[in-house]
Coordinates of C-alpha atoms and ligand atoms in Angstrom, one line a residue:
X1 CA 225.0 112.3 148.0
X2 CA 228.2 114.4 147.1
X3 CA 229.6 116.9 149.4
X4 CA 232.1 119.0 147.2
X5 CA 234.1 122.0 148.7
X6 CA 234.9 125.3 146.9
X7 CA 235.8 128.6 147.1
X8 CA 233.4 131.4 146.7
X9 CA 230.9 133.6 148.1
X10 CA 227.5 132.1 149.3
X11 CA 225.9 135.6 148.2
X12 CA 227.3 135.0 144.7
X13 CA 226.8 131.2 144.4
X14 CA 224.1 129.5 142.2
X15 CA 222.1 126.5 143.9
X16 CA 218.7 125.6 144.6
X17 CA 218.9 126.9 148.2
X18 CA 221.3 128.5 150.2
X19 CA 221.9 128.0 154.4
X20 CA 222.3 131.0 156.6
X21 CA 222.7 131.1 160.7
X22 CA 221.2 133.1 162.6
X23 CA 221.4 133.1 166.5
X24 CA 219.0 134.2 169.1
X25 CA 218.8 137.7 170.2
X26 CA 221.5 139.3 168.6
X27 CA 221.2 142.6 167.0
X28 CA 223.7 141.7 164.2
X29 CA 223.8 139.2 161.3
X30 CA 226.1 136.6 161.1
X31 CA 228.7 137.7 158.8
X32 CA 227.4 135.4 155.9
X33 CA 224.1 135.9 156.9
X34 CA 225.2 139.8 156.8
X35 CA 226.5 139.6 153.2
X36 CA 223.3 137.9 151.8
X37 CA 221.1 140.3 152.9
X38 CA 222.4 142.5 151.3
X39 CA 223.0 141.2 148.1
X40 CA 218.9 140.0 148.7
X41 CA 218.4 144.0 149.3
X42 CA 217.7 143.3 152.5
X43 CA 215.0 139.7 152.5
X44 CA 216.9 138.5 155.7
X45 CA 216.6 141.4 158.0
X46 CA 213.2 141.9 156.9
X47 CA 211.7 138.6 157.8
X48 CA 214.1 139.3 161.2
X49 CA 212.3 142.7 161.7
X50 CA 208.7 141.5 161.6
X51 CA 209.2 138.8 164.2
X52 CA 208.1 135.7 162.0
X53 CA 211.8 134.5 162.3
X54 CA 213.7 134.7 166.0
X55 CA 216.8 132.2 165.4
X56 CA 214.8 130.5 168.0
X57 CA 217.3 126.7 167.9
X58 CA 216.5 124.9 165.5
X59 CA 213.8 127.3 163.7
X60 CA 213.4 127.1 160.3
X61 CA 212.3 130.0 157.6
X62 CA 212.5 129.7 153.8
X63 CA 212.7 132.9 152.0
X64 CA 212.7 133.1 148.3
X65 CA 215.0 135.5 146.9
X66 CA 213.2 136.2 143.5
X67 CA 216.5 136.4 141.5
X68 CA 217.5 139.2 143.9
X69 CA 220.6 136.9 144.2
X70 CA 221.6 133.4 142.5
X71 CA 220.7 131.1 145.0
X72 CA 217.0 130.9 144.3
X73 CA 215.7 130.3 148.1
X74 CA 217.6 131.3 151.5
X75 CA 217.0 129.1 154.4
X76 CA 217.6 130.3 157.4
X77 CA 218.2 128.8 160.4
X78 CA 218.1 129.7 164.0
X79 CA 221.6 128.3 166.3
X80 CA 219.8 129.3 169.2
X81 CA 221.5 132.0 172.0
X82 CA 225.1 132.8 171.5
X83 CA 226.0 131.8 174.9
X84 CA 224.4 128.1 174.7
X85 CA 226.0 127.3 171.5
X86 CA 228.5 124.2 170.7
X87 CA 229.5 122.1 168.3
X88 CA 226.9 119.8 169.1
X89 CA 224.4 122.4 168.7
X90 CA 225.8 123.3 165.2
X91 CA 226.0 119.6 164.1
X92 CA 221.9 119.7 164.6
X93 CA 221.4 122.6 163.1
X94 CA 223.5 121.7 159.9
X95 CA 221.4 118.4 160.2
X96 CA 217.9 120.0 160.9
X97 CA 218.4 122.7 157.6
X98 CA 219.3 119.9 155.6
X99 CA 216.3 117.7 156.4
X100 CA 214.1 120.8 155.9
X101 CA 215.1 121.1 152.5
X102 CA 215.3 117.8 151.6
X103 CA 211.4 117.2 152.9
X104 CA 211.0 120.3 150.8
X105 CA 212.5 118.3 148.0
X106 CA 215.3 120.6 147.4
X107 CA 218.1 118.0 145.7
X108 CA 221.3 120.5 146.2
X109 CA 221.9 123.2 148.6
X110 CA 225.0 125.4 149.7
X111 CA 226.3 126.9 152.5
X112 CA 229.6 128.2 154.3
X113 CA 230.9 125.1 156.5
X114 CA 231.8 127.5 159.7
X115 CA 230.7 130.5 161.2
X116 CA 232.6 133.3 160.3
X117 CA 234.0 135.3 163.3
X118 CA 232.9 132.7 166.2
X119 CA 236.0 132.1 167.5
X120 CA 235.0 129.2 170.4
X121 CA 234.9 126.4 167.8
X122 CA 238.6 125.6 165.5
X123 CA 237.5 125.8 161.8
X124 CA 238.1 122.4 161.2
X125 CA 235.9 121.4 164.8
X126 CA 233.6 123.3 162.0
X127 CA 233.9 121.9 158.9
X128 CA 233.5 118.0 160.4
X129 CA 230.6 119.0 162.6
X130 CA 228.8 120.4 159.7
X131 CA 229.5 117.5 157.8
X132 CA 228.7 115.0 160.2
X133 CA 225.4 116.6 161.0
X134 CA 224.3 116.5 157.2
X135 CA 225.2 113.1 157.0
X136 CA 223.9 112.3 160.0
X137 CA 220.9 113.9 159.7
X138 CA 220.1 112.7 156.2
X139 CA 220.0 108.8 156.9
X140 CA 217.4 106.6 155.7
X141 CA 216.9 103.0 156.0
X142 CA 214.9 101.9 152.8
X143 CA 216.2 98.7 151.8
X144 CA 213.1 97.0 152.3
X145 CA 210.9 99.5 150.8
X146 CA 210.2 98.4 147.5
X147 CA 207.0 100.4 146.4
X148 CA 207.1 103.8 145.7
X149 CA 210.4 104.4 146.1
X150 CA 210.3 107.5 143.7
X151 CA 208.7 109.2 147.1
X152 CA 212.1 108.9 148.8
X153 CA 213.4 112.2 149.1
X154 CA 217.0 112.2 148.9
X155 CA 219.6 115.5 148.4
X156 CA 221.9 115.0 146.2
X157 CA 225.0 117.6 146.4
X158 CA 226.0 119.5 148.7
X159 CA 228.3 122.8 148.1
X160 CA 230.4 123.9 150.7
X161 CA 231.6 127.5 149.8
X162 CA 234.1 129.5 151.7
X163 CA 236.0 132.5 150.6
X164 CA 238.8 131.3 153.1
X165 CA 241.6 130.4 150.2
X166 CA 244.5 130.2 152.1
X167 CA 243.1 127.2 154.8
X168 CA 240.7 125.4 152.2
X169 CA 242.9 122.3 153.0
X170 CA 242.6 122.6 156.5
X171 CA 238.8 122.7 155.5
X172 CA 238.9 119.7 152.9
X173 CA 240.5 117.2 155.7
X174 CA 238.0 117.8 158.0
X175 CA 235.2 117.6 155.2
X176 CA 237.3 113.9 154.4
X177 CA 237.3 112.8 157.9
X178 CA 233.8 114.2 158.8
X179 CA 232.9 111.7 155.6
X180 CA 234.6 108.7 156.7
X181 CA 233.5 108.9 160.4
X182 CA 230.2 109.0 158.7
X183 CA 230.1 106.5 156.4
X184 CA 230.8 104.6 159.1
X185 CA 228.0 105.6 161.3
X186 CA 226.0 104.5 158.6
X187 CA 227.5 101.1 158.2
X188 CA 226.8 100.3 161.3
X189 CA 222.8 102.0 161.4
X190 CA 222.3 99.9 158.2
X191 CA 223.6 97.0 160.2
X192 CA 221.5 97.4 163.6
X193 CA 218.5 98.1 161.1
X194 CA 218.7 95.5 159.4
X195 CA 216.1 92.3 160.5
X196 CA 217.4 89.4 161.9
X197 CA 216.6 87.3 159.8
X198 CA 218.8 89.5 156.9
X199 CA 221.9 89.4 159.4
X200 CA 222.2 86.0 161.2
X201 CA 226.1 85.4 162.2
X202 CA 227.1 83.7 159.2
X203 CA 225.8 87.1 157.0
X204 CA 227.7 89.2 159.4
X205 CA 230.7 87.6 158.9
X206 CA 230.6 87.7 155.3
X207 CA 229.4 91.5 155.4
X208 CA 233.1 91.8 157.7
X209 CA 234.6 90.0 155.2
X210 CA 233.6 92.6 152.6
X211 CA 234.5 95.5 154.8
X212 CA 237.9 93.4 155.2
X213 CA 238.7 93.4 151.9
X214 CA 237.5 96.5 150.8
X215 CA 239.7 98.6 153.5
X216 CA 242.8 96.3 153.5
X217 CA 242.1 94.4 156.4
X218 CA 243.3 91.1 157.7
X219 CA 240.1 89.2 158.2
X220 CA 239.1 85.9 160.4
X221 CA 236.3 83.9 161.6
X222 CA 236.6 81.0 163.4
X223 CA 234.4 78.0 162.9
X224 CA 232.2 75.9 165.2
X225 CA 235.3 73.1 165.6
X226 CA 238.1 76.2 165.8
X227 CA 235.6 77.3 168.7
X228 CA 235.1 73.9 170.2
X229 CA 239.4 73.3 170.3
X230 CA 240.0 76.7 171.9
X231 CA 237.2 75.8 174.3
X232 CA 234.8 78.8 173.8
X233 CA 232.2 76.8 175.8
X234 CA 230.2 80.0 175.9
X235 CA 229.5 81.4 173.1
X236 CA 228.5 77.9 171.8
X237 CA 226.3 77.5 174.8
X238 CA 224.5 80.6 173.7
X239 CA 224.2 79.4 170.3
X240 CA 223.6 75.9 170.7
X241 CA 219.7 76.8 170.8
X242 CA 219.5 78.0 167.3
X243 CA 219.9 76.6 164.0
X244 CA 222.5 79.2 162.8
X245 CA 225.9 78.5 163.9
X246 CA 228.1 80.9 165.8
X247 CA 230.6 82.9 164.1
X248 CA 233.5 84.7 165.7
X249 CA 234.7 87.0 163.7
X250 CA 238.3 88.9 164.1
X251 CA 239.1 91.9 162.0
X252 CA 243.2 93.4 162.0
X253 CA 243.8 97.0 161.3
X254 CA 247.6 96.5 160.9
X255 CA 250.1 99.7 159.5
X256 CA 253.2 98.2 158.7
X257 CA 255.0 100.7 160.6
X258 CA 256.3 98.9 163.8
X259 CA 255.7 99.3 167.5
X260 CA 252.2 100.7 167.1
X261 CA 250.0 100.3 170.3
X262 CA 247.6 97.3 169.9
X263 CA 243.9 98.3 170.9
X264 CA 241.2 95.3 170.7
X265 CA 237.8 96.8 169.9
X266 CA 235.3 94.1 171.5
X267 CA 231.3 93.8 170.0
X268 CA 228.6 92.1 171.5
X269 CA 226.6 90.5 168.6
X270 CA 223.3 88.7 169.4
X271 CA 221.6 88.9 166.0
X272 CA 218.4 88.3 168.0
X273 CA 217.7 87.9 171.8
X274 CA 214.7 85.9 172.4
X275 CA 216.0 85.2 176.0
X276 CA 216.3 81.6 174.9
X277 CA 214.6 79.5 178.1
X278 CA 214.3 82.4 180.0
X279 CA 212.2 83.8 177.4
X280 CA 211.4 87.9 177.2
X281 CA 207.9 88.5 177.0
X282 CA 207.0 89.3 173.5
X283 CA 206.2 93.1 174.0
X284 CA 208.9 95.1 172.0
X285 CA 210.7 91.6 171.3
X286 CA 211.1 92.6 168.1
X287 CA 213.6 95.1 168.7
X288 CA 215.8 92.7 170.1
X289 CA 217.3 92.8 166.7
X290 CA 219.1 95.4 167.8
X291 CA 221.5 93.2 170.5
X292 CA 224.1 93.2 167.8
X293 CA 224.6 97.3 168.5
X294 CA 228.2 96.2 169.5
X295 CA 229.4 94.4 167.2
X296 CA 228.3 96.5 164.1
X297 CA 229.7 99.7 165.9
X298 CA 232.9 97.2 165.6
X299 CA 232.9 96.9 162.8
X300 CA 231.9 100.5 161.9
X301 CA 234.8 101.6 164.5
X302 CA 237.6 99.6 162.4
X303 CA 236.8 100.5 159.1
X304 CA 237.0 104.0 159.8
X305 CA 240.2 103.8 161.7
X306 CA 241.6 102.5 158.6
X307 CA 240.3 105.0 156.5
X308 CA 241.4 107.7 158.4
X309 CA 244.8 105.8 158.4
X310 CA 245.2 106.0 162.2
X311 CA 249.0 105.3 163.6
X312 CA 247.5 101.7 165.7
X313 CA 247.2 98.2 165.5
X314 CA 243.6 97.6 166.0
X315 CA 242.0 94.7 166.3
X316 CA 237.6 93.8 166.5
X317 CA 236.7 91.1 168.0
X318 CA 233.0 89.8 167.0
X319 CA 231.3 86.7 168.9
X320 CA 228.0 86.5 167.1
X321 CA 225.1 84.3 167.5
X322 CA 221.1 83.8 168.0
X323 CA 219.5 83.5 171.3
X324 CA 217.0 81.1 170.8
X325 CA 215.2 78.4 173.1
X326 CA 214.5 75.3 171.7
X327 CA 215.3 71.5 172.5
X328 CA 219.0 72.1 172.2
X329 CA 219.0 75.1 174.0
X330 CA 221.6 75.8 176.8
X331 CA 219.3 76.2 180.1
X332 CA 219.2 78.2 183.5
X333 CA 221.2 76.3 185.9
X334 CA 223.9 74.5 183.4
X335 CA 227.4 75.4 184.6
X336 CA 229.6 76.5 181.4
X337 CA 233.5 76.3 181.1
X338 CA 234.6 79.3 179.7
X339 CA 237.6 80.2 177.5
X340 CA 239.3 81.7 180.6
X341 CA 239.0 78.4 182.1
X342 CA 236.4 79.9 185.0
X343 CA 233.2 78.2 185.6
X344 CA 229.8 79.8 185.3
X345 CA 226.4 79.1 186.7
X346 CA 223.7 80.6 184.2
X347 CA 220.8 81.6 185.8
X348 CA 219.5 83.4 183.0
X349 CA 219.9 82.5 179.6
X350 CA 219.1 85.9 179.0
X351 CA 222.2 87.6 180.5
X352 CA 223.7 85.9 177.2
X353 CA 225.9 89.2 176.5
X354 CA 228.2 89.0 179.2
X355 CA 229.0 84.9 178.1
X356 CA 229.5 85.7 174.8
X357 CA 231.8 88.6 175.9
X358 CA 233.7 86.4 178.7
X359 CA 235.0 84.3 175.7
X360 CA 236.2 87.5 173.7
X361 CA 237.7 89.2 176.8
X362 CA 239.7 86.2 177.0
X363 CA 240.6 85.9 173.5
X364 CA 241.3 89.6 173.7
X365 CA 244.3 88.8 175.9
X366 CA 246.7 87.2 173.2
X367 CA 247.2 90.6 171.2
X368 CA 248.7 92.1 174.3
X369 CA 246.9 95.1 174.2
X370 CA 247.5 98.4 175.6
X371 CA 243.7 98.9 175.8
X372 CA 240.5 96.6 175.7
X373 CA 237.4 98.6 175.0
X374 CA 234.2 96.4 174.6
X375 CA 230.4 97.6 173.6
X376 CA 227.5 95.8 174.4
X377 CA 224.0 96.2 174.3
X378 CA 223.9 94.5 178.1
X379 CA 221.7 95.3 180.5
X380 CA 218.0 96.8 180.8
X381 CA 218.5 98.1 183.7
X382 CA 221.5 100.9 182.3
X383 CA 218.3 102.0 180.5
X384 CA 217.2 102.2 184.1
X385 CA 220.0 103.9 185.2
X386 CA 221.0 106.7 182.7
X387 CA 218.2 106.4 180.3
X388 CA 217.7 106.1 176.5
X389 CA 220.5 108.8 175.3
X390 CA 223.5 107.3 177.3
X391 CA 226.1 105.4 177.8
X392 CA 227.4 103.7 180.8
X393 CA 230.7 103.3 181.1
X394 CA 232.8 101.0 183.6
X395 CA 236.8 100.0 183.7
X396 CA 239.7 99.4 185.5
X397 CA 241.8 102.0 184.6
X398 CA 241.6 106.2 184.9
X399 CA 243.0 107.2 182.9
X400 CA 241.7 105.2 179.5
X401 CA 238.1 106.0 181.3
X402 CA 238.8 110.0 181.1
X403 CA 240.0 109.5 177.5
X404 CA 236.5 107.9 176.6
X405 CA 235.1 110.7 178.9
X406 CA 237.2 113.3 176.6
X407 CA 235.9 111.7 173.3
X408 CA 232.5 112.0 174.7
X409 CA 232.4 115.5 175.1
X410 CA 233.8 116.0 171.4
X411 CA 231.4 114.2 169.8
X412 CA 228.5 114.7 172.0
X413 CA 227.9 111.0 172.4
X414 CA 227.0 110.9 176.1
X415 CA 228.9 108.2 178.2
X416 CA 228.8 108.4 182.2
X417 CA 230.3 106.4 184.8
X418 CA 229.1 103.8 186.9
X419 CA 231.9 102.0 190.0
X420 CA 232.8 98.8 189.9
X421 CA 233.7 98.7 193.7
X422 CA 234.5 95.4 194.8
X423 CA 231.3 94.4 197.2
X424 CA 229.4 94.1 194.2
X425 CA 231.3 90.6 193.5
X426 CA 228.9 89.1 196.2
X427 CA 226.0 89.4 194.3
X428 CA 227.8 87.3 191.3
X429 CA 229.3 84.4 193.9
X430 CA 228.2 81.1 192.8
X431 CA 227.4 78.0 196.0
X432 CA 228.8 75.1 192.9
X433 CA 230.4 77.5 190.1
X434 CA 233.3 80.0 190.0
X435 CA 230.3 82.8 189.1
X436 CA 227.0 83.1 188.1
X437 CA 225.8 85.0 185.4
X438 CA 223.3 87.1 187.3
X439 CA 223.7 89.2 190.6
X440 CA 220.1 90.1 191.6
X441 CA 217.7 93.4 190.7
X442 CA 220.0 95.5 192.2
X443 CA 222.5 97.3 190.5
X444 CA 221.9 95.4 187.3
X445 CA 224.4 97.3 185.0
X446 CA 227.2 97.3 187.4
X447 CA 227.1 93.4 188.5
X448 CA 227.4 92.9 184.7
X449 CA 230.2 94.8 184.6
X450 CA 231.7 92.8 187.6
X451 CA 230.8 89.9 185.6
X452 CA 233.2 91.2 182.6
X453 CA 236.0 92.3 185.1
X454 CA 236.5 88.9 185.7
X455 CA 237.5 88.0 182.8
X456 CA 239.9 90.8 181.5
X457 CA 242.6 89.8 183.4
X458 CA 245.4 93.2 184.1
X459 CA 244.7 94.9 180.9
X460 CA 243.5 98.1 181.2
X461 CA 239.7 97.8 180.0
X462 CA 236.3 99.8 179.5
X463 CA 233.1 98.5 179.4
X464 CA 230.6 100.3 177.3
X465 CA 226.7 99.4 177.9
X466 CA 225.2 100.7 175.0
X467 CA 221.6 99.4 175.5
X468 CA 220.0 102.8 176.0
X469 CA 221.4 105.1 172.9
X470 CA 221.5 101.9 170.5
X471 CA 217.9 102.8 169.2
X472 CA 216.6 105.9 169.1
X473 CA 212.7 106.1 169.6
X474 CA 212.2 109.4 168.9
X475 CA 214.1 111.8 166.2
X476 CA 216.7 113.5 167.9
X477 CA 218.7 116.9 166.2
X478 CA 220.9 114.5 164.1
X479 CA 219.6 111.0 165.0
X480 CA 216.8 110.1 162.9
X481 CA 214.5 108.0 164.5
X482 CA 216.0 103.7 164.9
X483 CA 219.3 102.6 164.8
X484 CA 221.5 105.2 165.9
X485 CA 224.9 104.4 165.5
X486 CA 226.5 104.8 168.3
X487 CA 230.0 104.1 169.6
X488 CA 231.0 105.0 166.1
X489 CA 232.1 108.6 166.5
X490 CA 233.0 108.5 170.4
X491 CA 235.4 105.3 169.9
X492 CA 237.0 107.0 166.7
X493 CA 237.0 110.0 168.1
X494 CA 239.3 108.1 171.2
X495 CA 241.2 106.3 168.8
X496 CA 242.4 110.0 167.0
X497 CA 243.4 111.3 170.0
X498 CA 245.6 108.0 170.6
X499 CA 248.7 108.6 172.7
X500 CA 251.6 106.5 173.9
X501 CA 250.6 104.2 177.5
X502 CA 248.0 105.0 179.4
Ligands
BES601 N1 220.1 92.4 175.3 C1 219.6 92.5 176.7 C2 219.7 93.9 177.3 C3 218.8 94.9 176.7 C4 217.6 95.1 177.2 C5 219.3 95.7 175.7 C6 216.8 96.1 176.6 C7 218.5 96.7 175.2 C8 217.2 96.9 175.6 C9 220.4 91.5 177.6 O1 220.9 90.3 176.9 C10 219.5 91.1 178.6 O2 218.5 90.5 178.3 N2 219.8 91.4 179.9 C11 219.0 91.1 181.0 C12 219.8 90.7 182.1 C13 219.1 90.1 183.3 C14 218.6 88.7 182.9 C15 220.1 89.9 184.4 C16 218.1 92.3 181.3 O3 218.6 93.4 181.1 O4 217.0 92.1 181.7
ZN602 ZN1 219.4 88.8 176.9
ZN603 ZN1 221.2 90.5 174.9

């Protein structure tokens, strides 16, 4: 799909179909809206008037305009009331007109990429919502469809038209970063898609490799005997049950300009979590795939913060393996050395996230960042606790915690906060280790976090359990229905905003 950006006036422009706005209860048109209707001698107001369109949110009506103007269809789409809107609200309804017309097999549309004379959103706040929700909006995973795949529907340009000469560069940077942040949202989709047997550890580091040398990174992955001499005992307990080795993959995102702030970027990647040992029941188990949510929003995370040529040195760390049981499979009660040099008592092999992650929070430590922020698909029980649309979000500093809170409410990606007060280090006390890797029902997503606390040493940290919003089971406004992306845009969206210590 091509989004292209020129100047003109939707009333005069040719395409397929052409997008207007309409909110809720008000009297007047949208001034786009305004000016098509009455090129269209009025086929907007009158479809207004006899009540079959409201501008209810999200409600669609497609008018044909019967050469009354060159676009040959309007479609009009309801924002909702004035006094609910946002930009997250515009983002879906950018997304839910373009899926219309796509399911209407309409290949190219056009529309203005802001709302004239609504002055609560910045025109370029605009411009990269309206991208984003197309994109968004639009995804498919087909990869593995391979009959009749003439009955994809698919849009293939998209004409952003504003009469608005003298800021149409304003408009084209958003339009650029809208595209990048994007792409990259759909990197990692395709990624948490994807089987796991189309994405064990060694295919994900080659797939970083790729993204490595396609954006100018500096690129890494250690092998089994790299891992053994640095003493990652736990990521190599988690893998020793399956037949794929572990990979640990490191990614650099380095300017050459000097005394950039460093900023690790940490991804859970469990390709597949069977539970090993302590083995899930098999209900659901294959979505287990998706326990790699981290990692490809890493990886997602750094090639868009090179495209967008962000002023940081930032570095993703990837530990990536199987969870598998078999006859060489770590087991419940082994006692692990970890990279840090602590001990840990498994009790469950399948609180494998927080080993794996033990190992990179230490690892972490040797770039000296300013910030570790880790995601993980870790616990059930945040699923529990927020439900499926959000994020849990733990740390030890406030101020890089009300950044990620900032970045949230820009990019709608909801994150709330759960403590990390200190008596919940009981639950985690081992009688024979230095910790155990399970604290009890109770509190599940916080003793996790405890768990990962341990591990990250003074730097200033946030832990982000992604195990709800990972998979979306129903089709949300932008979110099509499966791997949803997320971390992507709020993490970016952080990394933007960037600025000095914390
Ligand atoms: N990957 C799971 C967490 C998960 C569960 C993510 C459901 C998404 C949906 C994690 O490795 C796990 O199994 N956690 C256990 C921890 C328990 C053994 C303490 C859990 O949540 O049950
Ligand atoms: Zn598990
Ligand atoms: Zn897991």
């Amino acid at each position: 799909m091509k989004i292209t950006l020129q100047r003109g006036r939707l009333e005069t422009f040719t395409s397929e179909s052409a997008v207007a706005f309409h909110f809720e209860g008000d009297e007047k048109l949208q001034r786009d809206t305004a000016a098509m209707d009455r090129a269209s001698g009025g086929l907007i107001s009158e479809i207004i008037q006899s009540g079959d369109f409201k501008g209810e949110l999200y409600q669609p009506s497609l008018i044909y305009t019967k050469e009354t103007i060159p676009a040959k269809r309007i479609l009009l789409m309801g924002l909702g009331k004035r006094s609910d809107f946002n930009v997250d609200k515009w983002r879906g309804g950018a997304s839910r007109a373009a899926q219309f017309l796509r399911d209407k097999g309409v290949k190219e549309f056009s529309l203005c990429p802001y709302l004239r004379g609504e002055r609560k959103i910045s025109l370029e706040d605009f411009s990269q919502g309206l991208v984003e929700g197309i994109y968004l909006g639009l995804y498919q995973f087909t990869e593995f469809k391979t009959e009749e795949r003439d009955k994809i529907k698919e849009v293939e340009q998209v004409h952003l038209v504003t009469p608005d000469e003298k800021r149409i560069s304003h408009i084209q940077k958003a339009v650029d970063t809208a595209e990048i942040i994007s792409k990259a949202v759909y990197l990692t989709r395709d990624l948490v898609s994807r089987p796991a047997n189309r994405k064990t550890p060694s295919m994900l580091a080659q797939i970083a490799e790729d993204v490595a040398k396609n954006n100018g990174l500096r690129w890494k992955t250690l092998n089994l005997d790299e891992m053994k001499k640095l003493g990652m005992e736990t990521l190599l307990a988690v893998a020793a049950g399956s037949r794929e080795p572990a990979t640990f993959i490191i990614l650099e995102y380095k300017p050459p300009t000097s005394g950039l702030d460093t900023v690790v970027v940490i991804g859970k990647a469990i390709t597949f979590d069977s539970g090993g040992l302590s083995l899930k029941p098999s209900e659901n188990m294959d979505k287990m795939k998706h326990d790699m949510g981290g990692g490809a929003a890493a990886i997602g995370i750094i090639q868009a913060a090179s495209q967008l040529k962000l002023p940081l040195h930032l570095t993703a760390l990837i530990p990536a393996t199987e969870n598998l049981p078999s006859g060489s499979a770590y087991r419940p009660g082994d006692i692990l050395k970890s990279l840090s040099g602590k001990t840990i008592e498994v009790i469950s092999t399948d609180a494998e996230g927080r080993l794996i992650l033990a190992d990179a929070l230490a690892y972490a430590q040797r770039f000296k960042p300013k910030a570790i922020i880790d995601l993980a698909t870790l616990t059930g029980a945040c699923i529990i606790a927020l439900g499926e649309n959000v994020t849990g979000m733990m740390g030890n500093d406030d101020e890089l915690k009300a950044r990620v809170g900032r970045a949230a409410d820009r990019t709608g990606e909801k994150v709330w906060e759960l403590p990390l007060w200190e008596e919940y280090e009981e639950q985690i006390k081992s009688e024979i280790a230095d910790i155990k890797n399970v604290g009890g029902r109770p509190a599940g997503t916080i003793t996790a976090g405890t768990f990962l606390k341990k591990f990250v040493g003074e730097y200033p940290w946030v832990h982000l359990d992604i195990a709800g919003p990972v998979w979306a089971d129903k089709d949300k406004p932008y979110i099509p229905k499966g791997a949803t992306g997320v971390g992507v845009r709020l993490v970016v969206q952080l990394l933007r905003e960037w600025k000095g210590n914390l």
